[in-house]
Amino acid sequence: MDDKKRLELINLNSIGQSELALYDALRSGKIEYFLSLVKAGHCITAFILNSMIDNGFEDKIEETLKLSQSCKENVLNFLISLWGQEKAEAYWSKYPKKRKRDTKLSISELVNIQAWDVLMLRNAYEELALFAPMEILKTIEKSKKRKIVLAVLITENRFKDIVALDWYDEYHSFPTILKYLLKHDLKSLRRLYLSEQEYRFLGFDTRDDFHRYLYENGEKDYVGYQTDYFVRHKMFDELVHYNRYRDLARLERYDLIDWDKFTNIWGVKEVAFYAEKAHNWDYLIKHKYHKALLKHGQLWMFIKSFF
C-alpha cells in the first residue's frame, strides 16, 4: 500500500487510538516498529513522548519528531519542559507544515520566524510595527490597530514609513505627525481637514494663515485650484493665472477676463449671465442673447444679433 493511502486510513483513527497503537509498540520494546508507525502518520502527543522516556527511549525523541506527520500542540509544552523554551521553539518552528505553530509559540519566536499572520491573530501589533515589512503593515484595516502601529512608529522616529502607510484618517490622533508633515510633506498635510485647534497647534491662527503658508512654501497650485485664498485677498494676477474667471466676474473685474476661456470652462449660459452684468454686448451678440440686449435698450445690438 502506498504511503498516501496508508495515511488516509490512519487519519480515520482517533487520537486515543493512535496513542494506543504507539504505546503498545513502546511497551513491547519494538522501537523500529514504533518509528514506522510514526512515519506512517500516527499522531504524536505528550503522552507518547512521556511513554518513550518511561520505556527508555528518550534518545529517540528527536528522531521520532522528525519522522512524525502529525503532532498535538501539547508536544510543544512537553519539549519546552524537556529542552527549555529557546531550543524547543526553534525546533518546533522548523516544521510548520507538520504541526500548528500559532497558539503556543512565544511572540519573540513568531517574530524570529516572521509569522506575521499569526502575530496579527495574537494582536501583537507593537511587534508588527517594529519588525514586519511595510507590505504586511499596509494590510491592517481597523483604526484601533493602526493607532497602535503609528504610536510605535512615532517612538521609533519612522515618519517616512508613517507617510508611506497613508493612514491619514488616523493622523488627527497624533499631533506629532501633523508637525512632521508641516515641515516635510505639505502634500499629505493639505489632504487633511484640520480643526481650529490643530491649526493653532501648528502655529496658525486661522485656516487662511495656513493657506498663506502653503502658498509661500511650494503649494501655489493647490492654493490656486482648491482654495479661495486668492479670492479673499483679491490677488487678481493669480486668479487670471489659474483661470478663475468666474471669481473675477464676481469681483467685477471684467477687464481681466478672457471670455472665450471663461466659456470653455463654464459654458455659454453661465458666462452670458456675467457678460450681461459686464455690458459685454459683443459676447451677447455672438451667442444670440437677443432678449438680454433688448432688455438693456441695445436696439441696434439686438438687430445685429440676428445676423
PDB file of N, CA, C and O in Angstrom, residues 87-160:
ATOM      1  N   LYS A  87      15.317  26.305  22.760  1.00  0.00           N
ATOM      2  CA  LYS A  87      15.580  25.149  21.897  1.00  0.00           C
ATOM      3  C   LYS A  87      14.284  24.530  21.388  1.00  0.00           C
ATOM      4  O   LYS A  87      14.169  24.162  20.203  1.00  0.00           O
ATOM      5  N   ALA A  88      13.287  24.441  22.272  1.00  0.00           N
ATOM      6  CA  ALA A  88      12.016  23.826  21.883  1.00  0.00           C
ATOM      7  C   ALA A  88      11.326  24.627  20.783  1.00  0.00           C
ATOM      8  O   ALA A  88      10.850  24.068  19.791  1.00  0.00           O
ATOM      9  N   GLU A  89      11.268  25.943  20.948  1.00  0.00           N
ATOM     10  CA  GLU A  89      10.597  26.777  19.943  1.00  0.00           C
ATOM     11  C   GLU A  89      11.359  26.783  18.633  1.00  0.00           C
ATOM     12  O   GLU A  89      10.759  26.772  17.548  1.00  0.00           O
ATOM     13  N   ALA A  90      12.672  26.837  18.705  1.00  0.00           N
ATOM     14  CA  ALA A  90      13.475  26.815  17.483  1.00  0.00           C
ATOM     15  C   ALA A  90      13.234  25.528  16.707  1.00  0.00           C
ATOM     16  O   ALA A  90      13.117  25.539  15.468  1.00  0.00           O
ATOM     17  N   TYR A  91      13.136  24.422  17.427  1.00  0.00           N
ATOM     18  CA  TYR A  91      12.878  23.131  16.769  1.00  0.00           C
ATOM     19  C   TYR A  91      11.461  23.092  16.201  1.00  0.00           C
ATOM     20  O   TYR A  91      11.247  22.700  15.058  1.00  0.00           O
ATOM     21  N   TRP A  92      10.514  23.492  17.009  1.00  0.00           N
ATOM     22  CA  TRP A  92       9.095  23.425  16.621  1.00  0.00           C
ATOM     23  C   TRP A  92       8.805  24.259  15.379  1.00  0.00           C
ATOM     24  O   TRP A  92       8.068  23.861  14.496  1.00  0.00           O
ATOM     25  N   SER A  93       9.398  25.441  15.305  1.00  0.00           N
ATOM     26  CA  SER A  93       9.100  26.357  14.202  1.00  0.00           C
ATOM     27  C   SER A  93       9.722  25.926  12.876  1.00  0.00           C
ATOM     28  O   SER A  93       9.407  26.478  11.837  1.00  0.00           O
ATOM     29  N   LYS A  94      10.588  24.912  12.907  1.00  0.00           N
ATOM     30  CA  LYS A  94      11.180  24.404  11.659  1.00  0.00           C
ATOM     31  C   LYS A  94      10.182  23.596  10.843  1.00  0.00           C
ATOM     32  O   LYS A  94      10.377  23.392   9.649  1.00  0.00           O
ATOM     33  N   TYR A  95       9.107  23.154  11.499  1.00  0.00           N
ATOM     34  CA  TYR A  95       8.189  22.216  10.836  1.00  0.00           C
ATOM     35  C   TYR A  95       6.746  22.728  10.847  1.00  0.00           C
ATOM     36  O   TYR A  95       5.844  22.067  11.356  1.00  0.00           O
ATOM     37  N   PRO A  96       6.514  23.915  10.273  1.00  0.00           N
ATOM     38  CA  PRO A  96       5.159  24.479  10.311  1.00  0.00           C
ATOM     39  C   PRO A  96       4.135  23.649   9.563  1.00  0.00           C
ATOM     40  O   PRO A  96       2.943  23.708   9.849  1.00  0.00           O
ATOM     41  N   LYS A  97       4.554  22.871   8.568  1.00  0.00           N
ATOM     42  CA  LYS A  97       3.605  22.069   7.802  1.00  0.00           C
ATOM     43  C   LYS A  97       3.150  20.831   8.571  1.00  0.00           C
ATOM     44  O   LYS A  97       2.122  20.229   8.271  1.00  0.00           O
ATOM     45  N   LYS A  98       3.945  20.424   9.558  1.00  0.00           N
ATOM     46  CA  LYS A  98       3.614  19.224  10.317  1.00  0.00           C
ATOM     47  C   LYS A  98       2.704  19.522  11.502  1.00  0.00           C
ATOM     48  O   LYS A  98       1.929  18.685  11.919  1.00  0.00           O
ATOM     49  N   ARG A  99       2.842  20.709  12.073  1.00  0.00           N
ATOM     50  CA  ARG A  99       2.154  20.960  13.326  1.00  0.00           C
ATOM     51  C   ARG A  99       1.751  22.428  13.441  1.00  0.00           C
ATOM     52  O   ARG A  99       2.318  23.295  12.803  1.00  0.00           O
ATOM     53  N   LYS A 100       0.742  22.695  14.237  1.00  0.00           N
ATOM     54  CA  LYS A 100       0.299  24.067  14.436  1.00  0.00           C
ATOM     55  C   LYS A 100       1.361  24.830  15.209  1.00  0.00           C
ATOM     56  O   LYS A 100       1.911  24.328  16.178  1.00  0.00           O
ATOM     57  N   ARG A 101       1.572  26.057  14.810  1.00  0.00           N
ATOM     58  CA  ARG A 101       2.631  26.818  15.468  1.00  0.00           C
ATOM     59  C   ARG A 101       2.099  28.089  16.109  1.00  0.00           C
ATOM     60  O   ARG A 101       2.834  28.836  16.730  1.00  0.00           O
ATOM     61  N   ASP A 102       0.800  28.378  15.942  1.00  0.00           N
ATOM     62  CA  ASP A 102       0.335  29.708  16.287  1.00  0.00           C
ATOM     63  C   ASP A 102       0.021  29.900  17.768  1.00  0.00           C
ATOM     64  O   ASP A 102       0.386  30.903  18.348  1.00  0.00           O
ATOM     65  N   THR A 103      -0.633  28.954  18.392  1.00  0.00           N
ATOM     66  CA  THR A 103      -1.158  29.217  19.719  1.00  0.00           C
ATOM     67  C   THR A 103      -0.145  29.038  20.841  1.00  0.00           C
ATOM     68  O   THR A 103      -0.385  29.482  21.955  1.00  0.00           O
ATOM     69  N   LYS A 104       0.971  28.397  20.567  1.00  0.00           N
ATOM     70  CA  LYS A 104       1.912  28.073  21.641  1.00  0.00           C
ATOM     71  C   LYS A 104       3.240  28.814  21.556  1.00  0.00           C
ATOM     72  O   LYS A 104       3.881  29.046  22.576  1.00  0.00           O
ATOM     73  N   LEU A 105       3.682  29.149  20.369  1.00  0.00           N
ATOM     74  CA  LEU A 105       4.982  29.814  20.254  1.00  0.00           C
ATOM     75  C   LEU A 105       4.944  31.190  20.909  1.00  0.00           C
ATOM     76  O   LEU A 105       3.943  31.888  20.872  1.00  0.00           O
ATOM     77  N   SER A 106       6.059  31.583  21.481  1.00  0.00           N
ATOM     78  CA  SER A 106       6.156  32.903  22.091  1.00  0.00           C
ATOM     79  C   SER A 106       6.161  33.979  21.012  1.00  0.00           C
ATOM     80  O   SER A 106       6.458  33.724  19.839  1.00  0.00           O
ATOM     81  N   ILE A 107       5.846  35.191  21.408  1.00  0.00           N
ATOM     82  CA  ILE A 107       5.833  36.318  20.473  1.00  0.00           C
ATOM     83  C   ILE A 107       7.215  36.499  19.846  1.00  0.00           C
ATOM     84  O   ILE A 107       7.344  36.731  18.642  1.00  0.00           O
ATOM     85  N   SER A 108       8.251  36.387  20.651  1.00  0.00           N
ATOM     86  CA  SER A 108       9.609  36.584  20.124  1.00  0.00           C
ATOM     87  C   SER A 108       9.956  35.542  19.062  1.00  0.00           C
ATOM     88  O   SER A 108      10.609  35.847  18.065  1.00  0.00           O
ATOM     89  N   GLU A 109       9.517  34.303  19.271  1.00  0.00           N
ATOM     90  CA  GLU A 109       9.797  33.265  18.279  1.00  0.00           C
ATOM     91  C   GLU A 109       8.990  33.494  17.005  1.00  0.00           C
ATOM     92  O   GLU A 109       9.472  33.259  15.897  1.00  0.00           O
ATOM     93  N   LEU A 110       7.751  33.944  17.162  1.00  0.00           N
ATOM     94  CA  LEU A 110       6.934  34.261  15.981  1.00  0.00           C
ATOM     95  C   LEU A 110       7.580  35.377  15.161  1.00  0.00           C
ATOM     96  O   LEU A 110       7.561  35.351  13.935  1.00  0.00           O
ATOM     97  N   VAL A 111       8.153  36.343  15.826  1.00  0.00           N
ATOM     98  CA  VAL A 111       8.895  37.398  15.117  1.00  0.00           C
ATOM     99  C   VAL A 111      10.100  36.795  14.422  1.00  0.00           C
ATOM    100  O   VAL A 111      10.393  37.106  13.266  1.00  0.00           O
ATOM    101  N   ASN A 112      10.808  35.911  15.124  1.00  0.00           N
ATOM    102  CA  ASN A 112      12.011  35.299  14.584  1.00  0.00           C
ATOM    103  C   ASN A 112      11.735  34.516  13.303  1.00  0.00           C
ATOM    104  O   ASN A 112      12.529  34.537  12.364  1.00  0.00           O
ATOM    105  N   ILE A 113      10.583  33.831  13.265  1.00  0.00           N
ATOM    106  CA  ILE A 113      10.247  33.043  12.067  1.00  0.00           C
ATOM    107  C   ILE A 113       9.364  33.826  11.095  1.00  0.00           C
ATOM    108  O   ILE A 113       8.874  33.284  10.109  1.00  0.00           O
ATOM    109  N   GLN A 114       9.142  35.098  11.421  1.00  0.00           N
ATOM    110  CA  GLN A 114       8.393  36.010  10.547  1.00  0.00           C
ATOM    111  C   GLN A 114       6.969  35.518  10.277  1.00  0.00           C
ATOM    112  O   GLN A 114       6.454  35.603   9.163  1.00  0.00           O
ATOM    113  N   ALA A 115       6.335  35.032  11.324  1.00  0.00           N
ATOM    114  CA  ALA A 115       4.955  34.557  11.199  1.00  0.00           C
ATOM    115  C   ALA A 115       4.003  35.729  11.414  1.00  0.00           C
ATOM    116  O   ALA A 115       3.304  35.829  12.423  1.00  0.00           O
ATOM    117  N   TRP A 116       3.981  36.632  10.440  1.00  0.00           N
ATOM    118  CA  TRP A 116       3.240  37.894  10.595  1.00  0.00           C
ATOM    119  C   TRP A 116       1.739  37.666  10.747  1.00  0.00           C
ATOM    120  O   TRP A 116       1.067  38.361  11.515  1.00  0.00           O
ATOM    121  N   ASP A 117       1.208  36.700   9.993  1.00  0.00           N
ATOM    122  CA  ASP A 117      -0.226  36.426  10.083  1.00  0.00           C
ATOM    123  C   ASP A 117      -0.606  35.936  11.474  1.00  0.00           C
ATOM    124  O   ASP A 117      -1.663  36.308  12.017  1.00  0.00           O
ATOM    125  N   VAL A 118       0.269  35.131  12.070  1.00  0.00           N
ATOM    126  CA  VAL A 118      -0.004  34.622  13.414  1.00  0.00           C
ATOM    127  C   VAL A 118       0.103  35.746  14.441  1.00  0.00           C
ATOM    128  O   VAL A 118      -0.684  35.820  15.383  1.00  0.00           O
ATOM    129  N   LEU A 119       1.061  36.618  14.265  1.00  0.00           N
ATOM    130  CA  LEU A 119       1.209  37.769  15.167  1.00  0.00           C
ATOM    131  C   LEU A 119      -0.035  38.648  15.137  1.00  0.00           C
ATOM    132  O   LEU A 119      -0.441  39.195  16.164  1.00  0.00           O
ATOM    133  N   MET A 120      -0.643  38.765  13.956  1.00  0.00           N
ATOM    134  CA  MET A 120      -1.894  39.528  13.879  1.00  0.00           C
ATOM    135  C   MET A 120      -3.000  38.828  14.671  1.00  0.00           C
ATOM    136  O   MET A 120      -3.773  39.481  15.380  1.00  0.00           O
ATOM    137  N   LEU A 121      -3.048  37.510  14.546  1.00  0.00           N
ATOM    138  CA  LEU A 121      -4.048  36.756  15.315  1.00  0.00           C
ATOM    139  C   LEU A 121      -3.817  36.910  16.811  1.00  0.00           C
ATOM    140  O   LEU A 121      -4.764  36.884  17.596  1.00  0.00           O
ATOM    141  N   ARG A 122      -2.568  37.089  17.189  1.00  0.00           N
ATOM    142  CA  ARG A 122      -2.219  37.252  18.604  1.00  0.00           C
ATOM    143  C   ARG A 122      -2.288  38.716  19.047  1.00  0.00           C
ATOM    144  O   ARG A 122      -1.945  39.044  20.180  1.00  0.00           O
ATOM    145  N   ASN A 123      -2.709  39.603  18.127  1.00  0.00           N
ATOM    146  CA  ASN A 123      -2.810  41.044  18.420  1.00  0.00           C
ATOM    147  C   ASN A 123      -1.484  41.649  18.871  1.00  0.00           C
ATOM    148  O   ASN A 123      -1.447  42.556  19.714  1.00  0.00           O
ATOM    149  N   ALA A 124      -0.406  41.163  18.305  1.00  0.00           N
ATOM    150  CA  ALA A 124       0.934  41.655  18.660  1.00  0.00           C
ATOM    151  C   ALA A 124       1.321  42.804  17.725  1.00  0.00           C
ATOM    152  O   ALA A 124       2.316  42.731  16.999  1.00  0.00           O
ATOM    153  N   TYR A 125       0.551  43.885  17.786  1.00  0.00           N
ATOM    154  CA  TYR A 125       0.748  44.970  16.817  1.00  0.00           C
ATOM    155  C   TYR A 125       1.978  45.829  17.125  1.00  0.00           C
ATOM    156  O   TYR A 125       2.535  46.449  16.220  1.00  0.00           O
ATOM    157  N   GLU A 126       2.397  45.861  18.362  1.00  0.00           N
ATOM    158  CA  GLU A 126       3.641  46.580  18.672  1.00  0.00           C
ATOM    159  C   GLU A 126       4.824  45.877  18.010  1.00  0.00           C
ATOM    160  O   GLU A 126       5.697  46.530  17.421  1.00  0.00           O
ATOM    161  N   GLU A 127       4.856  44.563  18.118  1.00  0.00           N
ATOM    162  CA  GLU A 127       5.938  43.799  17.480  1.00  0.00           C
ATOM    163  C   GLU A 127       5.848  43.880  15.957  1.00  0.00           C
ATOM    164  O   GLU A 127       6.881  43.967  15.274  1.00  0.00           O
ATOM    165  N   LEU A 128       4.653  43.854  15.433  1.00  0.00           N
ATOM    166  CA  LEU A 128       4.489  44.008  13.984  1.00  0.00           C
ATOM    167  C   LEU A 128       5.026  45.352  13.517  1.00  0.00           C
ATOM    168  O   LEU A 128       5.705  45.436  12.492  1.00  0.00           O
ATOM    169  N   ALA A 129       4.741  46.395  14.271  1.00  0.00           N
ATOM    170  CA  ALA A 129       5.233  47.721  13.901  1.00  0.00           C
ATOM    171  C   ALA A 129       6.755  47.773  13.883  1.00  0.00           C
ATOM    172  O   ALA A 129       7.367  48.411  13.025  1.00  0.00           O
ATOM    173  N   LEU A 130       7.369  47.059  14.817  1.00  0.00           N
ATOM    174  CA  LEU A 130       8.827  47.081  14.926  1.00  0.00           C
ATOM    175  C   LEU A 130       9.524  46.223  13.876  1.00  0.00           C
ATOM    176  O   LEU A 130      10.599  46.589  13.390  1.00  0.00           O
ATOM    177  N   PHE A 131       8.917  45.103  13.497  1.00  0.00           N
ATOM    178  CA  PHE A 131       9.649  44.123  12.708  1.00  0.00           C
ATOM    179  C   PHE A 131       9.024  43.742  11.371  1.00  0.00           C
ATOM    180  O   PHE A 131       9.734  43.267  10.483  1.00  0.00           O
ATOM    181  N   ALA A 132       7.735  43.903  11.199  1.00  0.00           N
ATOM    182  CA  ALA A 132       7.081  43.438   9.966  1.00  0.00           C
ATOM    183  C   ALA A 132       7.394  44.365   8.791  1.00  0.00           C
ATOM    184  O   ALA A 132       7.554  45.574   8.977  1.00  0.00           O
ATOM    185  N   PRO A 133       7.481  43.819   7.581  1.00  0.00           N
ATOM    186  CA  PRO A 133       7.694  44.663   6.397  1.00  0.00           C
ATOM    187  C   PRO A 133       6.470  45.531   6.116  1.00  0.00           C
ATOM    188  O   PRO A 133       5.356  45.234   6.563  1.00  0.00           O
ATOM    189  N   MET A 134       6.679  46.577   5.342  1.00  0.00           N
ATOM    190  CA  MET A 134       5.613  47.541   5.080  1.00  0.00           C
ATOM    191  C   MET A 134       4.411  46.901   4.398  1.00  0.00           C
ATOM    192  O   MET A 134       3.264  47.262   4.659  1.00  0.00           O
ATOM    193  N   GLU A 135       4.650  45.947   3.518  1.00  0.00           N
ATOM    194  CA  GLU A 135       3.514  45.342   2.802  1.00  0.00           C
ATOM    195  C   GLU A 135       2.586  44.605   3.759  1.00  0.00           C
ATOM    196  O   GLU A 135       1.386  44.465   3.482  1.00  0.00           O
ATOM    197  N   ILE A 136       3.121  44.135   4.877  1.00  0.00           N
ATOM    198  CA  ILE A 136       2.276  43.492   5.888  1.00  0.00           C
ATOM    199  C   ILE A 136       1.501  44.553   6.671  1.00  0.00           C
ATOM    200  O   ILE A 136       0.298  44.423   6.891  1.00  0.00           O
ATOM    201  N   LEU A 137       2.171  45.603   7.082  1.00  0.00           N
ATOM    202  CA  LEU A 137       1.502  46.661   7.843  1.00  0.00           C
ATOM    203  C   LEU A 137       0.369  47.295   7.043  1.00  0.00           C
ATOM    204  O   LEU A 137      -0.672  47.663   7.609  1.00  0.00           O
ATOM    205  N   LYS A 138       0.549  47.398   5.748  1.00  0.00           N
ATOM    206  CA  LYS A 138      -0.477  48.030   4.914  1.00  0.00           C
ATOM    207  C   LYS A 138      -1.778  47.242   4.862  1.00  0.00           C
ATOM    208  O   LYS A 138      -2.813  47.786   4.453  1.00  0.00           O
ATOM    209  N   THR A 139      -1.735  45.984   5.267  1.00  0.00           N
ATOM    210  CA  THR A 139      -2.958  45.176   5.243  1.00  0.00           C
ATOM    211  C   THR A 139      -3.829  45.407   6.483  1.00  0.00           C
ATOM    212  O   THR A 139      -4.967  44.939   6.534  1.00  0.00           O
ATOM    213  N   ILE A 140      -3.311  46.123   7.470  1.00  0.00           N
ATOM    214  CA  ILE A 140      -4.077  46.386   8.698  1.00  0.00           C
ATOM    215  C   ILE A 140      -5.171  47.397   8.393  1.00  0.00           C
ATOM    216  O   ILE A 140      -4.902  48.467   7.845  1.00  0.00           O
ATOM    217  N   GLU A 141      -6.392  47.087   8.749  1.00  0.00           N
ATOM    218  CA  GLU A 141      -7.520  47.937   8.379  1.00  0.00           C
ATOM    219  C   GLU A 141      -8.195  48.631   9.564  1.00  0.00           C
ATOM    220  O   GLU A 141      -8.639  49.769   9.429  1.00  0.00           O
ATOM    221  N   LYS A 142      -8.273  47.991  10.700  1.00  0.00           N
ATOM    222  CA  LYS A 142      -9.015  48.568  11.810  1.00  0.00           C
ATOM    223  C   LYS A 142      -8.266  49.739  12.429  1.00  0.00           C
ATOM    224  O   LYS A 142      -7.060  49.675  12.675  1.00  0.00           O
ATOM    225  N   SER A 143      -9.018  50.817  12.708  1.00  0.00           N
ATOM    226  CA  SER A 143      -8.430  52.054  13.203  1.00  0.00           C
ATOM    227  C   SER A 143      -7.667  51.856  14.511  1.00  0.00           C
ATOM    228  O   SER A 143      -6.548  52.367  14.681  1.00  0.00           O
ATOM    229  N   LYS A 144      -8.235  51.116  15.423  1.00  0.00           N
ATOM    230  CA  LYS A 144      -7.594  50.913  16.728  1.00  0.00           C
ATOM    231  C   LYS A 144      -6.231  50.259  16.574  1.00  0.00           C
ATOM    232  O   LYS A 144      -5.260  50.635  17.250  1.00  0.00           O
ATOM    233  N   LYS A 145      -6.138  49.286  15.679  1.00  0.00           N
ATOM    234  CA  LYS A 145      -4.874  48.575  15.466  1.00  0.00           C
ATOM    235  C   LYS A 145      -3.872  49.461  14.739  1.00  0.00           C
ATOM    236  O   LYS A 145      -2.671  49.423  15.025  1.00  0.00           O
ATOM    237  N   ARG A 146      -4.357  50.249  13.813  1.00  0.00           N
ATOM    238  CA  ARG A 146      -3.468  51.181  13.117  1.00  0.00           C
ATOM    239  C   ARG A 146      -2.854  52.182  14.093  1.00  0.00           C
ATOM    240  O   ARG A 146      -1.673  52.536  13.971  1.00  0.00           O
ATOM    241  N   LYS A 147      -3.635  52.621  15.037  1.00  0.00           N
ATOM    242  CA  LYS A 147      -3.134  53.602  16.002  1.00  0.00           C
ATOM    243  C   LYS A 147      -2.023  53.017  16.865  1.00  0.00           C
ATOM    244  O   LYS A 147      -1.078  53.728  17.235  1.00  0.00           O
ATOM    245  N   ILE A 148      -2.137  51.740  17.194  1.00  0.00           N
ATOM    246  CA  ILE A 148      -1.063  51.086  17.949  1.00  0.00           C
ATOM    247  C   ILE A 148       0.230  51.104  17.136  1.00  0.00           C
ATOM    248  O   ILE A 148       1.306  51.429  17.646  1.00  0.00           O
ATOM    249  N   VAL A 149       0.108  50.767  15.857  1.00  0.00           N
ATOM    250  CA  VAL A 149       1.284  50.752  14.973  1.00  0.00           C
ATOM    251  C   VAL A 149       1.871  52.155  14.848  1.00  0.00           C
ATOM    252  O   VAL A 149       3.090  52.350  14.953  1.00  0.00           O
ATOM    253  N   LEU A 150       1.022  53.145  14.634  1.00  0.00           N
ATOM    254  CA  LEU A 150       1.517  54.517  14.480  1.00  0.00           C
ATOM    255  C   LEU A 150       2.224  55.002  15.741  1.00  0.00           C
ATOM    256  O   LEU A 150       3.255  55.685  15.650  1.00  0.00           O
ATOM    257  N   ALA A 151       1.694  54.675  16.887  1.00  0.00           N
ATOM    258  CA  ALA A 151       2.330  55.094  18.138  1.00  0.00           C
ATOM    259  C   ALA A 151       3.745  54.535  18.247  1.00  0.00           C
ATOM    260  O   ALA A 151       4.674  55.240  18.674  1.00  0.00           O
ATOM    261  N   VAL A 152       3.917  53.280  17.838  1.00  0.00           N
ATOM    262  CA  VAL A 152       5.259  52.662  17.875  1.00  0.00           C
ATOM    263  C   VAL A 152       6.177  53.330  16.851  1.00  0.00           C
ATOM    264  O   VAL A 152       7.345  53.641  17.147  1.00  0.00           O
ATOM    265  N   LEU A 153       5.675  53.553  15.652  1.00  0.00           N
ATOM    266  CA  LEU A 153       6.499  54.172  14.607  1.00  0.00           C
ATOM    267  C   LEU A 153       6.942  55.576  15.002  1.00  0.00           C
ATOM    268  O   LEU A 153       8.061  56.001  14.692  1.00  0.00           O
ATOM    269  N   ILE A 154       6.071  56.303  15.688  1.00  0.00           N
ATOM    270  CA  ILE A 154       6.451  57.638  16.167  1.00  0.00           C
ATOM    271  C   ILE A 154       7.587  57.527  17.171  1.00  0.00           C
ATOM    272  O   ILE A 154       8.560  58.284  17.121  1.00  0.00           O
ATOM    273  N   THR A 155       7.453  56.582  18.082  1.00  0.00           N
ATOM    274  CA  THR A 155       8.512  56.367  19.084  1.00  0.00           C
ATOM    275  C   THR A 155       9.844  56.042  18.418  1.00  0.00           C
ATOM    276  O   THR A 155      10.907  56.465  18.883  1.00  0.00           O
ATOM    277  N   GLU A 156       9.771  55.305  17.312  1.00  0.00           N
ATOM    278  CA  GLU A 156      10.977  54.925  16.584  1.00  0.00           C
ATOM    279  C   GLU A 156      11.423  55.990  15.582  1.00  0.00           C
ATOM    280  O   GLU A 156      12.389  55.787  14.834  1.00  0.00           O
ATOM    281  N   ASN A 157      10.693  57.107  15.541  1.00  0.00           N
ATOM    282  CA  ASN A 157      11.024  58.211  14.623  1.00  0.00           C
ATOM    283  C   ASN A 157      10.968  57.782  13.153  1.00  0.00           C
ATOM    284  O   ASN A 157      11.720  58.280  12.311  1.00  0.00           O
ATOM    285  N   ARG A 158      10.038  56.885  12.829  1.00  0.00           N
ATOM    286  CA  ARG A 158       9.921  56.350  11.458  1.00  0.00           C
ATOM    287  C   ARG A 158       8.798  57.084  10.702  1.00  0.00           C
ATOM    288  O   ARG A 158       7.824  56.493  10.267  1.00  0.00           O
ATOM    289  N   PHE A 159       8.966  58.369  10.545  1.00  0.00           N
ATOM    290  CA  PHE A 159       7.899  59.171   9.946  1.00  0.00           C
ATOM    291  C   PHE A 159       7.751  58.911   8.446  1.00  0.00           C
ATOM    292  O   PHE A 159       6.655  59.019   7.903  1.00  0.00           O
ATOM    293  N   LYS A 160       8.826  58.572   7.786  1.00  0.00           N
ATOM    294  CA  LYS A 160       8.712  58.245   6.357  1.00  0.00           C
ATOM    295  C   LYS A 160       7.843  57.008   6.149  1.00  0.00           C
ATOM    296  O   LYS A 160       7.070  56.932   5.194  1.00  0.00           O
TER     297      LYS A 160
END
